[in-house]
Each structure stands twice: as structure tokens, then as C-alpha cells.
Amino acid sequence: MTATSARLSREHAKEVLVSMDAAVGDARGRSARESMVKLLNSAVPTYSWVGIYAVEGKELVLDSWVGPAATEHTRIPIGKGVCGYAAKSGRTEIVSDVAKDPRYLQCFLSTRSEIVVPITRGGTVVGEIDIDSDQLDAFSSVDREFLEAVAKKASALWLA
Ligand code: SME
């Protein structure tokens, strides 16, 4: 299998987005975010580790995650790492090869690429979706558009 053929397809992204409402159900706030990260990790094979960070003051604090191991980066200053950079700019970051990005803060030896998508409410970044892939160059514009739609859902359900 080539790296490209293992990426998320537009069709599958649509299916996962549709199944997300059922997966979240009546949940709000953190329990909604927990359902979201669980679904993303189980439904998309390239999403090896899926987490949501929440902005607290000048830091990102790990809120919900699913993956093979816990990360030591449970608090990240805004502006540090790929996560902190995306929180500061309010823009999605795709790192196709983490070994080549000097901003990258390592969590797992197996990670090869990463995507970070801010969650905004009323123009303010309140959190972000952070996904690590064990596959090099795992993320395309399909993942970006899909996860930006997921971030909108997370934003709408942000408060419990
Ligand atoms: N790699 C991230 C840190 C978070 S872990 O991937 C879970 C970064 O560079 O900000």
C-alpha cells in the first residue's frame, strides 16, 4: 500500500462526519469531545493518536485523548510546538514529516506526521484537535476540510 492510497478518502470522511452526530448523541462539553476523539481514532486508520486540547489562559491543556499511549505534553504554552503555533495563529497546521519541522514537540517515537486544527468560538481559539499519524505524509486537504468541520461541531458543543 502506498502512503497516498492509505490517506482518508472524501467518501469515508463524509461517512464519519455523518456518524459523528449519532456517536455524540446528547453529550455536551467534555463528554462530547471524548466521543469525538474515540470515533476519529477508531474510524480513520491513519489517525494513530487523537487528542483535544483546551485553551486555559496562556496554555493548552490536554482535555480528551485516545491512542496507544499517554503523552507527556499535557500542558503546552501557546506559541510552543506545532500545537501552540496553531493556537496562536488560529490556522490549521499540517506537518507532513515531523522530523523536518523544528517546531515539533515529540510525544511518540512512532509519529511521522501531524495535523492540528483550531477550535474557535466567536473568533477566539478555545481549543484544538491534534492528530498524530504513524504514517509519513498522512494528511491532505481532505483531512483538513473534514477536521475543520469536526472542529465546528466541537465548538457548537464546547460547553457542558
Ligand atoms: N507534537 C505536538 C505536541 C503534542 S503531541 O503530538 C500529543 C506539538 O508539536 O505541539
XYZ file of C-alpha atoms and ligand atoms in Angstrom:
170
model
C 0.000 0.000 0.000
C 1.385 3.405 -0.870
C 1.212 6.326 1.531
C -1.265 8.099 -0.737
C -3.741 5.226 -1.019
C -3.903 4.897 2.776
C -4.993 8.506 3.238
C -8.534 9.423 4.230
C -10.842 9.497 1.205
C -13.526 12.134 0.664
C -16.221 9.430 0.744
C -15.061 7.994 4.060
C -14.688 11.481 5.561
C -18.353 12.163 4.688
C -19.466 8.899 6.311
C -17.526 9.598 9.510
C -18.928 13.128 9.702
C -22.468 11.750 9.405
C -21.836 9.074 12.065
C -20.401 11.666 14.452
C -23.786 13.112 15.409
C -25.016 9.647 16.409
C -21.781 8.928 18.282
C -22.054 12.174 20.263
C -25.797 11.863 20.915
C -26.973 14.272 23.604
C -23.495 14.729 25.070
C -22.065 18.213 25.502
C -18.758 19.646 26.648
C -16.006 17.223 27.578
C -18.093 14.082 27.173
C -18.957 15.155 23.598
C -15.240 15.703 22.926
C -14.445 12.251 24.321
C -16.939 10.661 21.921
C -15.423 12.644 19.047
C -11.811 11.587 19.683
C -12.918 7.961 20.141
C -14.758 7.961 16.822
C -11.903 9.675 14.950
C -9.328 7.214 16.281
C -11.452 4.131 15.552
C -12.862 5.215 12.170
C -9.744 6.560 10.453
C -6.777 4.147 10.316
C -4.194 6.909 9.765
C -5.267 8.710 12.977
C -2.930 6.880 15.372
C -3.342 9.250 18.323
C -6.207 11.757 18.589
C -6.452 14.433 21.237
C -8.305 17.642 22.000
C -6.563 20.394 23.918
C -8.448 23.251 25.609
C -7.066 26.774 25.951
C -6.634 27.790 29.595
C -5.043 31.206 29.923
C -1.706 31.100 28.096
C -1.622 27.306 27.855
C -3.170 24.410 26.023
C -4.322 21.725 28.437
C -4.990 18.160 27.293
C -8.741 17.579 27.581
C -9.566 14.251 25.880
C -7.441 11.716 24.024
C -7.438 8.222 22.529
C -4.342 6.333 21.436
C -1.857 3.664 22.369
C -0.046 5.785 24.964
C -0.394 8.912 27.089
C 1.582 11.997 26.093
C 3.893 13.828 28.463
C 2.759 17.084 26.791
C -0.410 17.579 28.814
C 0.221 21.368 29.063
C 1.718 23.300 26.127
C 2.380 27.066 26.225
C 0.560 28.948 23.415
C 3.223 29.581 20.765
C 5.282 26.431 21.527
C 5.290 23.313 19.361
C 3.043 22.731 16.386
C 0.071 22.764 18.775
C 0.988 26.094 20.332
C 1.698 27.598 16.915
C -1.757 26.661 15.574
C -3.399 28.005 18.739
C -1.598 31.309 18.278
C -2.303 31.693 14.539
C -5.815 30.212 14.606
C -4.933 28.292 11.449
C -4.708 24.576 10.681
C -1.173 23.183 10.581
C -0.215 20.103 8.572
C 3.265 18.684 9.186
C 3.950 16.042 6.562
C 7.268 14.951 8.123
C 7.691 15.748 11.814
C 11.439 15.049 11.615
C 11.789 18.115 9.361
C 9.782 20.614 11.428
C 11.830 22.397 14.107
C 8.636 23.408 15.956
C 7.668 19.799 16.568
C 7.465 18.625 20.197
C 7.890 14.864 20.260
C 5.340 12.737 22.069
C 5.726 9.326 20.451
C 8.685 7.794 18.620
C 6.265 6.244 16.118
C 4.792 9.585 14.949
C 5.727 10.584 11.378
C 3.200 13.317 10.544
C 0.741 15.548 12.391
C -2.279 17.799 11.864
C -3.524 20.434 14.309
C -6.912 22.120 13.772
C -8.007 25.041 15.959
C -11.481 25.071 17.523
C -12.842 28.625 17.619
C -15.849 30.256 19.254
C -16.771 33.775 18.240
C -13.362 34.282 16.611
C -11.403 33.126 19.676
C -9.402 29.895 19.782
C -10.847 27.832 22.655
C -9.100 24.565 21.836
C -7.757 22.361 19.090
C -7.799 18.890 17.616
C -4.320 17.324 17.463
C -3.757 14.145 15.470
C -0.521 12.181 15.174
C -0.078 9.600 12.421
C 2.457 6.782 12.333
C 2.360 7.240 8.559
C 4.545 9.759 6.762
C 2.585 12.494 4.943
C -0.746 11.081 6.125
C -2.792 14.295 5.887
C -4.243 16.041 2.834
C -6.775 18.796 2.174
C -9.452 16.112 2.721
C -8.321 15.707 6.346
C -8.104 19.490 6.711
C -11.665 20.098 5.482
C -13.027 17.112 7.392
C -11.367 18.082 10.683
C -12.330 21.743 10.285
C -15.958 20.519 10.052
C -15.393 18.357 13.158
C -13.910 21.406 14.935
C -17.112 23.339 14.148
C -19.146 20.571 15.770
C -16.822 20.584 18.779
C -17.205 24.345 19.018
C -21.009 24.158 18.945
C -20.916 21.600 21.784
C -17.974 23.157 23.634
C -19.739 23.996 26.878
C -21.340 21.286 29.007
N 3.534 17.249 18.677
C 2.826 18.294 19.346
C 2.736 18.053 20.826
C 1.538 17.259 21.228
S 1.696 15.577 20.950
O 1.776 15.325 19.489
C 0.386 14.737 21.531
C 3.476 19.647 19.061
O 4.499 19.711 18.390
O 2.962 20.660 19.528
